Amino acid sequence: MELLPLRALNEYVYCPRLFHLEYVQGLFLESADTLEGSAQHERAEARRRKGRTSNTQIISDEGPVAATMEWPTLSRTLQLSDDALGLVGKLDAVEEIGNHFAPVESKHSKCPEDGRHFLVEGFELSPLAWPGDQVQLCGQGLLLRANGYPCNYGYLYYRGSKKRVKVDFTENLCEVVKKVIANIRAIAEGPMPPPLVDSPKCSRCSLVPICLPDETNLLLHKIEEPRRIIPGRDDAGIIYVISQGGQVRLSGDSLLIQSPEGDENRVPMKDVAGVVLFGNVQVTTQALHHLMEFGRSVAYLTMAGRLIGTASGLTTKNVRLRQLQVKVFEDPSKVLLLARSIVTAKLTNQRTFLRRSGKVMEQALEELKQCAEGCNRAAHCDSVRGYEGMGAKIYFENFPSVVSNPELANAMKGRQRRPPKDPLNAMLSFAYTLLLRDMVAACAAVGFDPMIGFFHSIEPGRAALALDLMEPFRVLIADSVVVRAVNTGMITSKSFHLSPQFVVLTDAGRRAFLKAYEQRMDEMVTHPQFSYRLSYRRIIELEIRLLARYLEGELSEYKPLMTR
């Protein structure tokens, strides 16, 4: 493993699983705490450059050093590394006092105040500062020593408490740092550590939506009920640009969307989850670079709504997950289990959707039930595909009965595509394209290769894994959007361009349909396994991460989402 960043010491002491996710798999999410901490860091750096001072209470194990002490006007930033220690990092501030150099590290939080000592790697550490902070600061001190700077102590400044804590680099603390480094090297070469059980640390961790500590522990039967600590919705949204001749530019920390008529809309980058461009829409190189740098993808679609491709940044460091993806998907027995699970979930969701309408004959519902049961017992993937095909024929024959517009319902004669020749099929194809785009983005965000699947055949240009995983969600999201858009009057017969060869939505119809789709993706629903409410967009990512846990061996089975 390459040299460890100093920050990794703190992350490991806080939670070994957090370290693995962030530094081994390369996964990271911003939170309010991380954003505020970064902002405070920048403000503090600006004050130091200007030589400004502030009054700060200083405490140490011997008690208060002084009532107040000015922040030193002499401070410097150092970038240090040492091969023997295996560490590298930037020291934001180093005080030079005589012939002694003391690292100073600022923290966003408050310092501990309950007086209890911390036990790390079998050694007792000071109760005045959080253990991870002490280890990180001592790592800075050891780097200073290794590079010829005398250093026996340093300071931690807790902005939340406005206190400056002196940390002596004792033999015990130095030994803890060396043990932490050794442990990090060991777990970096092995599987991801298990999640903490019912730990208060999880509620403040920015990687909770990735780690899924309570969800994993519930499926492993270690807890009886998960805490509701995953945000129900993503604060960011998808930008759809359909005005032909439009342009997406970068303006500061915002995207500027310009129409050919000169109208402009400005969207802060923090509110952007992705960008979807239809037809002749341009995105500048600067905007594309910025989007990719911050993990936002840009999808390119034709005017008719066919997905051409996506532009995104380099894939995550999680190479091991993609290696496992290939290995597991080449195992026929595991492929069969996964294929049966997703198709059984799809057939069950189709039956539930039709049953809830109250307009479908019992015979059709019984036939779908038999397809699902047969699929769950299938001995070969070809049999699974057969049950899926039979279920699809039954489902789409009865689909028009749930639509309240007779003109649109009567025009549909089963599922038709490439191209669709009636309005309902045109909307279904469009909805499936939008869902596929979201699935591709979610697969890439988790660390999967969206092109390597286990059920759909692997072909050039086909996002096989994204197609696999979207099967249970077709009816829950795409089909539901079509029915709701028609039954609420958002989409009418006037929303389409009709021709003998194909049917497409008008510009106004496309805008209305995109609105309906996003409303569905943001809709809060109760997860049947975890019993808390999440948006469908959040559920998609959660389900894909659970598949990753299965491939990594943390979970014994993968059960796709089935609505009740």
XYZ file of C-alpha atoms in Angstrom:
564
model
C 0.000 0.000 0.000
C 1.181 3.555 -0.735
C 1.999 6.084 1.995
C -0.898 6.651 4.385
C -2.449 10.122 4.640
C -2.323 11.481 8.177
C -6.101 11.859 8.176
C -6.434 8.085 7.725
C -5.112 7.532 11.274
C -8.018 9.512 12.682
C -10.556 7.719 10.496
C -9.270 4.288 11.546
C -9.419 5.055 15.267
C -12.945 6.431 14.822
C -14.077 3.360 12.858
C -11.983 0.803 10.902
C -14.885 0.315 8.462
C -14.939 4.061 7.754
C -11.228 3.926 6.935
C -11.749 0.999 4.557
C -14.627 2.699 2.729
C -12.840 6.010 2.356
C -9.209 5.048 1.759
C -9.339 1.518 0.355
C -12.536 1.756 -1.702
C -12.200 5.475 -2.423
C -15.776 6.346 -1.403
C -16.694 9.681 0.162
C -19.773 11.793 0.767
C -19.945 15.353 1.986
C -22.124 16.193 4.988
C -23.008 19.397 6.783
C -20.194 18.691 9.270
C -17.536 18.051 6.606
C -18.555 21.114 4.608
C -18.555 23.364 7.669
C -15.237 21.919 8.821
C -13.661 22.643 5.418
C -15.037 26.179 5.436
C -13.697 26.830 8.943
C -10.315 25.434 7.873
C -10.185 27.894 4.981
C -11.156 30.834 7.192
C -8.541 29.903 9.781
C -5.870 29.623 7.084
C -6.805 33.082 5.801
C -6.505 34.539 9.314
C -3.083 32.972 9.805
C -1.821 34.375 6.519
C -2.905 37.852 7.663
C -1.241 37.397 11.063
C -4.488 37.825 12.983
C -4.725 36.546 16.544
C -7.502 35.265 18.771
C -7.955 34.534 22.459
C -8.055 30.842 23.283
C -8.167 28.904 26.545
C -5.329 26.364 26.772
C -5.703 23.122 28.742
C -3.407 20.177 29.300
C -3.236 17.130 31.568
C -1.736 19.385 34.256
C -4.699 21.772 34.059
C -5.146 25.204 32.414
C -1.837 26.587 31.159
C -3.111 30.137 31.006
C -6.435 31.886 31.051
C -5.931 33.106 27.507
C -3.199 32.931 24.959
C -2.925 34.577 21.601
C -2.826 32.454 18.488
C 0.822 32.684 17.374
C 1.609 35.131 14.652
C 4.424 32.847 13.479
C 3.045 29.674 11.921
C 3.908 27.677 8.852
C 2.405 24.955 6.689
C 4.509 21.889 5.904
C 4.047 18.975 3.522
C 5.988 16.044 4.974
C 6.421 12.322 4.350
C 8.552 9.471 5.645
C 8.967 6.037 4.096
C 9.942 4.362 7.370
C 6.778 5.557 9.104
C 4.733 5.086 5.940
C 3.009 8.449 6.395
C 2.445 11.521 4.274
C 0.439 14.644 4.912
C 0.072 18.360 5.142
C 0.533 20.030 8.515
C -1.725 23.083 8.425
C 0.156 24.980 11.132
C 3.402 24.440 12.998
C 4.471 26.718 15.843
C 8.175 27.384 16.169
C 9.008 28.046 19.829
C 12.742 28.321 20.340
C 14.177 25.093 19.022
C 10.887 23.207 19.324
C 8.257 22.700 16.636
C 4.661 22.009 17.716
C 1.995 20.950 15.189
C -1.384 22.646 15.626
C -4.492 20.894 14.304
C -7.923 22.568 14.261
C -11.140 20.574 14.686
C -14.722 21.561 13.979
C -16.168 19.756 17.024
C -16.114 20.323 20.763
C -13.529 18.634 22.959
C -14.654 15.818 25.303
C -15.809 17.023 28.691
C -16.779 13.947 30.717
C -13.235 13.298 32.012
C -13.070 9.623 31.020
C -9.847 8.218 29.621
C -9.819 6.570 26.201
C -8.457 3.083 25.585
C -6.817 2.585 22.172
C -4.729 -0.452 21.194
C -4.428 -1.391 24.866
C -3.102 2.013 25.967
C -4.888 4.677 27.984
C -4.986 8.115 26.349
C -5.741 11.574 27.722
C -9.405 12.442 28.416
C -8.947 16.023 27.163
C -9.003 15.264 23.422
C -10.689 12.695 21.210
C -8.477 9.635 20.690
C -8.453 9.826 16.887
C -7.369 13.471 17.074
C -4.542 12.593 19.467
C -3.304 9.824 17.182
C -3.455 12.060 14.108
C -1.610 14.889 15.891
C 1.055 12.501 17.195
C 1.472 11.205 13.650
C 2.275 14.789 12.652
C 4.788 14.986 15.483
C 6.497 11.770 14.386
C 6.686 13.105 10.833
C 8.321 16.295 12.139
C 10.876 14.244 14.077
C 11.605 12.027 11.074
C 12.333 15.132 9.010
C 14.723 16.660 11.569
C 12.336 18.935 13.518
C 12.491 18.521 17.342
C 8.938 17.813 18.500
C 7.598 16.498 21.827
C 4.073 17.904 21.933
C 1.410 19.620 19.844
C -1.947 21.384 20.150
C -5.513 20.553 19.189
C -7.821 23.522 18.782
C -11.519 22.651 19.172
C -13.578 25.406 17.598
C -16.805 24.165 19.156
C -15.374 24.669 22.666
C -12.904 27.450 21.795
C -10.291 25.460 23.688
C -6.739 24.594 22.815
C -5.579 21.241 24.203
C -1.912 20.445 24.665
C -1.080 16.832 23.730
C 2.245 15.391 24.917
C 3.721 12.802 22.568
C 4.386 10.191 25.246
C 5.906 6.782 24.574
C 2.443 5.228 24.935
C 0.874 7.583 22.390
C 3.734 7.043 19.930
C 3.324 3.283 20.324
C -0.405 3.613 19.630
C 0.360 5.463 16.390
C 2.735 2.720 15.244
C 0.188 0.007 16.066
C -2.559 1.886 14.232
C -0.336 2.159 11.152
C 0.381 -1.583 11.279
C -3.317 -2.421 11.694
C -4.263 -0.165 8.802
C -1.805 -1.958 6.539
C -3.303 -5.305 7.553
C -6.981 -4.447 6.977
C -6.196 -2.628 3.735
C -5.226 -5.995 2.247
C -8.255 -7.857 3.616
C -12.048 -7.685 3.569
C -13.974 -4.703 4.858
C -14.294 -4.712 8.681
C -17.796 -5.371 10.056
C -20.028 -2.397 10.888
C -20.280 -1.014 14.398
C -23.323 -2.252 16.303
C -25.677 0.408 17.665
C -22.843 2.936 17.907
C -23.563 6.642 18.449
C -20.692 7.365 16.053
C -22.821 6.301 13.085
C -25.327 9.128 13.414
C -22.604 11.760 12.731
C -20.747 9.821 10.055
C -21.066 11.185 6.513
C -20.644 7.695 5.030
C -23.701 6.163 6.722
C -25.620 5.903 3.398
C -22.668 3.921 2.023
C -21.764 1.891 5.114
C -25.364 0.883 6.004
C -24.392 -0.258 9.521
C -27.868 -0.919 10.910
C -29.239 -2.325 7.661
C -26.354 -4.786 7.427
C -26.627 -5.746 11.086
C -30.387 -6.276 10.735
C -29.926 -8.635 7.784
C -27.222 -10.437 9.792
C -29.709 -10.714 12.697
C -27.450 -8.768 15.070
C -30.141 -6.165 15.838
C -33.933 -6.254 15.774
C -34.704 -2.775 14.409
C -32.551 -0.293 12.461
C -32.210 3.327 13.461
C -33.466 5.896 10.962
C -30.128 7.568 10.373
C -29.989 7.448 6.569
C -31.356 10.658 5.002
C -34.685 9.901 3.348
C -33.952 12.018 0.287
C -30.937 13.266 -1.600
C -30.838 17.066 -1.388
C -29.609 17.280 -4.992
C -31.693 16.741 -8.114
C -31.354 15.911 -11.813
C -31.180 18.716 -14.386
C -32.967 17.919 -17.663
C -32.158 20.157 -20.647
C -34.461 19.619 -23.658
C -34.439 23.030 -25.406
C -32.663 22.454 -28.726
C -29.663 24.717 -29.100
C -29.374 25.143 -25.346
C -26.074 25.260 -23.500
C -24.794 24.292 -20.049
C -21.930 26.427 -18.753
C -19.958 26.783 -15.542
C -20.352 30.034 -13.632
C -18.437 30.060 -10.370
C -19.750 27.174 -8.285
C -22.980 26.991 -10.272
C -24.234 25.620 -13.553
C -25.720 28.166 -15.934
C -28.350 26.725 -18.283
C -28.998 28.974 -21.286
C -31.785 28.615 -23.833
C -31.427 29.711 -27.493
C -33.728 32.642 -26.685
C -31.276 33.926 -24.076
C -33.139 32.812 -20.940
C -30.851 31.689 -18.121
C -31.256 29.455 -15.078
C -28.546 29.181 -12.443
C -28.284 26.046 -10.283
C -25.681 25.732 -7.472
C -23.447 22.704 -7.958
C -24.381 21.394 -4.498
C -27.960 20.979 -5.759
C -26.968 18.990 -8.874
C -27.039 15.171 -8.762
C -26.636 14.777 -12.521
C -27.383 16.316 -15.909
C -29.450 14.818 -18.753
C -29.192 16.366 -22.224
C -31.713 15.705 -25.016
C -30.659 16.116 -28.634
C -28.788 19.244 -29.698
C -27.680 20.603 -26.309
C -24.084 21.635 -25.645
C -22.093 21.438 -22.410
C -18.823 23.378 -22.138
C -15.560 21.640 -21.336
C -15.230 23.594 -18.085
C -18.695 22.522 -16.934
C -18.053 18.908 -17.911
C -14.728 18.848 -16.050
C -16.361 20.319 -12.941
C -19.235 17.837 -13.025
C -16.922 14.853 -13.421
C -14.568 16.091 -10.716
C -17.428 16.164 -8.230
C -18.841 12.796 -9.244
C -21.803 14.028 -11.300
C -22.539 12.284 -14.573
C -23.825 13.773 -17.820
C -26.208 11.601 -19.855
C -26.728 12.130 -23.583
C -30.111 11.144 -25.046
C -31.645 11.528 -28.480
C -34.681 13.770 -28.861
C -36.812 10.621 -28.895
C -35.383 9.646 -25.499
C -32.899 6.884 -26.437
C -29.851 6.752 -24.174
C -26.658 7.196 -26.208
C -24.093 7.282 -23.417
C -22.880 8.946 -20.267
C -19.840 11.017 -19.348
C -18.485 10.622 -15.834
C -15.248 10.852 -13.919
C -12.827 8.008 -13.317
C -14.378 5.037 -11.557
C -13.854 4.632 -7.820
C -10.802 2.996 -6.298
C -12.996 0.031 -5.402
C -11.321 -2.285 -7.889
C -11.936 -5.290 -5.640
C -15.693 -4.956 -5.980
C -15.402 -5.044 -9.760
C -13.091 -8.056 -9.499
C -15.684 -9.809 -7.335
C -18.388 -8.755 -9.790
C -16.626 -10.591 -12.611
C -15.785 -13.599 -10.431
C -19.288 -14.076 -9.015
C -21.027 -13.438 -12.328
C -18.956 -16.230 -13.890
C -20.256 -18.708 -11.283
C -23.369 -20.398 -12.807
C -24.836 -21.349 -9.423
C -24.661 -17.795 -8.080
C -25.897 -16.330 -11.335
C -28.949 -18.575 -11.115
C -29.681 -17.487 -7.548
C -29.429 -13.813 -8.488
C -31.478 -14.230 -11.669
C -34.255 -16.063 -9.815
C -34.312 -13.376 -7.135
C -34.649 -10.381 -9.467
C -37.179 -11.967 -11.832
C -39.284 -13.333 -8.966
C -39.300 -9.840 -7.455
C -40.267 -8.331 -10.839
C -43.161 -10.774 -11.368
C -44.379 -10.299 -7.803
C -44.321 -6.509 -8.174
C -46.197 -6.738 -11.473
C -48.904 -8.868 -9.871
C -49.213 -6.508 -6.894
C -49.488 -3.498 -9.230
C -52.315 -5.067 -11.238
C -54.075 -6.409 -8.148
C -54.194 -2.983 -6.514
C -56.041 -1.543 -9.504
C -59.013 -3.818 -8.796
C -59.713 -4.093 -12.536
C -57.721 -7.196 -13.498
C -59.278 -10.655 -13.665
C -58.309 -13.172 -11.004
C -57.134 -15.597 -13.698
C -54.390 -13.179 -14.792
C -53.305 -12.610 -11.208
C -53.170 -16.348 -10.573
C -51.101 -16.911 -13.721
C -48.609 -14.245 -12.622
C -48.412 -15.886 -9.197
C -47.651 -19.237 -10.816
C -44.949 -17.627 -12.971
C -43.302 -16.140 -9.877
C -43.430 -19.448 -8.009
C -42.080 -21.343 -10.992
C -39.283 -18.828 -11.463
C -38.266 -19.193 -7.820
C -37.800 -22.943 -8.406
C -36.164 -22.706 -11.837
C -33.093 -24.893 -12.345
C -31.619 -22.927 -15.242
C -31.360 -19.294 -16.298
C -33.145 -20.139 -19.556
C -36.115 -21.285 -17.476
C -35.998 -18.003 -15.570
C -36.125 -16.123 -18.868
C -39.064 -18.248 -19.941
C -41.060 -17.393 -16.829
C -40.171 -13.736 -17.270
C -41.431 -13.793 -20.847
C -44.710 -15.489 -19.885
C -45.223 -13.007 -17.063
C -44.517 -10.028 -19.340
C -47.116 -11.225 -21.873
C -49.786 -11.542 -19.163
C -48.835 -8.251 -17.548
C -48.854 -6.075 -20.671
C -52.065 -7.629 -21.949
C -53.728 -6.356 -18.771
C -51.780 -3.105 -18.416
C -54.267 -0.936 -20.409
C -57.019 -1.822 -17.936
C -55.373 0.297 -15.215
C -55.349 3.403 -17.451
C -58.379 5.697 -17.204
C -58.034 7.259 -20.683
C -59.964 4.924 -23.064
C -58.371 6.359 -26.202
C -54.832 5.686 -24.967
C -55.762 2.340 -23.397
C -57.458 0.966 -26.519
C -54.489 1.908 -28.713
C -52.120 -0.421 -26.809
C -51.888 -3.993 -28.134
C -49.263 -5.520 -25.876
C -45.697 -4.305 -25.479
C -44.206 -2.707 -28.615
C -40.865 -0.950 -28.899
C -38.123 0.002 -31.360
C -40.083 2.046 -32.210
C -43.215 2.251 -30.019
C -46.377 2.673 -32.103
C -48.866 3.832 -29.481
C -48.778 6.470 -26.701
C -48.599 4.081 -23.726
C -45.686 2.158 -25.239
C -43.955 5.449 -26.085
C -44.197 6.542 -22.452
C -43.063 3.141 -21.166
C -39.971 3.219 -23.396
C -39.165 6.775 -22.308
C -39.620 5.905 -18.632
C -37.389 2.832 -18.952
C -34.665 4.984 -20.530
C -34.807 7.461 -17.633
C -34.726 4.615 -15.120
C -31.796 2.986 -16.927
C -29.850 6.260 -16.734
C -30.448 6.417 -12.985
C -29.435 2.768 -12.595
C -26.204 3.263 -14.551
C -25.303 6.274 -12.394
C -26.092 4.406 -9.155
C -24.073 1.330 -10.205
C -21.067 3.502 -11.009
C -21.413 5.422 -7.735
C -21.315 2.186 -5.717
C -18.276 0.927 -7.639
C -19.781 -1.600 -10.053
C -19.147 -1.836 -13.771
C -22.664 -1.224 -15.176
C -21.813 -3.181 -18.355
C -21.107 -6.560 -16.695
C -24.335 -8.264 -15.659
C -25.557 -11.703 -14.634
C -28.996 -12.046 -16.285
C -29.027 -9.890 -19.395
C -26.485 -11.024 -21.964
C -23.296 -8.997 -22.147
C -23.145 -7.141 -25.447
C -21.266 -4.038 -26.636
C -23.153 -0.921 -25.610
C -25.544 -2.747 -23.268
C -25.517 -1.791 -19.573
C -26.266 -5.363 -18.537
C -25.966 -4.940 -14.763
C -28.072 -1.775 -14.761
C -30.726 -3.628 -16.780
C -30.574 -6.558 -14.346
C -31.071 -4.427 -11.274
C -33.809 -2.243 -12.748
C -36.116 -5.238 -13.381
C -37.908 -5.108 -9.987
C -38.124 -1.294 -10.275
C -39.732 -1.156 -13.724
C -43.238 -1.473 -12.375
C -42.559 0.373 -9.106
C -41.229 3.483 -10.843
C -41.553 3.562 -14.640
C -44.940 1.864 -15.088
C -46.366 3.727 -12.114
C -45.276 7.055 -13.613
C -47.028 6.239 -16.900
C -50.295 5.324 -15.208
C -50.238 8.285 -12.841
C -49.371 10.775 -15.598
C -52.342 9.607 -17.681
C -54.852 9.119 -14.873
C -54.162 12.577 -13.373
C -54.397 14.324 -16.733
C -50.754 15.408 -16.856
C -50.515 13.512 -20.150
C -53.367 13.462 -22.690
C -53.831 12.403 -26.294
C -52.580 15.852 -27.323
C -49.199 15.199 -25.686
C -47.942 13.067 -28.619
C -46.753 13.323 -32.198
C -48.512 10.478 -34.006
C -47.407 8.762 -37.215
C -47.868 5.290 -38.727
C -44.206 4.507 -38.048
C -43.784 5.672 -34.430
C -45.189 7.797 -31.604
C -43.209 10.295 -29.531
C -44.029 12.845 -26.854
C -44.247 16.506 -27.797
C -41.958 19.012 -26.045
C -44.764 19.924 -23.662
C -45.575 16.260 -23.109
C -41.930 15.444 -22.441
C -41.667 18.230 -19.878
C -44.807 17.033 -18.123
C -43.582 13.440 -18.134
C -40.159 14.385 -16.739
C -41.905 16.239 -13.928
C -44.022 13.166 -13.166
C -40.935 10.935 -13.224
C -38.988 13.126 -10.812
C -41.996 13.344 -8.501
C -42.050 9.558 -8.370
C -38.316 9.291 -7.732
C -38.614 11.768 -4.849
C -41.693 10.077 -3.403
C -41.181 8.728 0.119
C -42.137 5.090 0.674
C -41.695 2.685 3.567
C -38.969 0.139 2.900
C -40.492 -3.337 3.471
C -37.366 -4.736 5.155
C -36.195 -1.774 7.218
C -39.580 -0.147 7.973
C -38.448 3.459 7.530
C -39.263 5.886 4.750
C -36.935 6.627 1.848
C -37.299 8.138 -1.604
C -37.185 5.745 -4.545
C -33.950 7.377 -5.693
C -32.382 6.622 -2.314
C -33.814 3.075 -2.305
C -32.207 2.299 -5.677
C -28.754 3.125 -4.347
C -29.425 1.254 -1.098
C -30.426 -1.900 -2.996
C -27.313 -1.766 -5.167
C -25.112 -1.369 -2.090
C -26.780 -4.424 -0.547
C -25.827 -6.365 -3.688
C -22.232 -5.211 -3.108
C -22.405 -6.520 0.459
C -23.563 -9.874 -0.923
C -20.710 -10.083 -3.429
C -18.228 -9.136 -0.715
C -19.482 -12.028 1.426
C -20.906 -9.853 4.184
C -24.501 -10.931 3.443
C -25.501 -14.514 2.691
C -28.201 -13.635 0.141
C -29.540 -10.812 -1.995
C -33.265 -10.116 -1.937
C -34.449 -7.368 -4.299
C -37.167 -4.949 -3.286
C -40.687 -6.385 -3.364
C -43.620 -4.129 -2.575
C -46.277 -5.375 -0.201
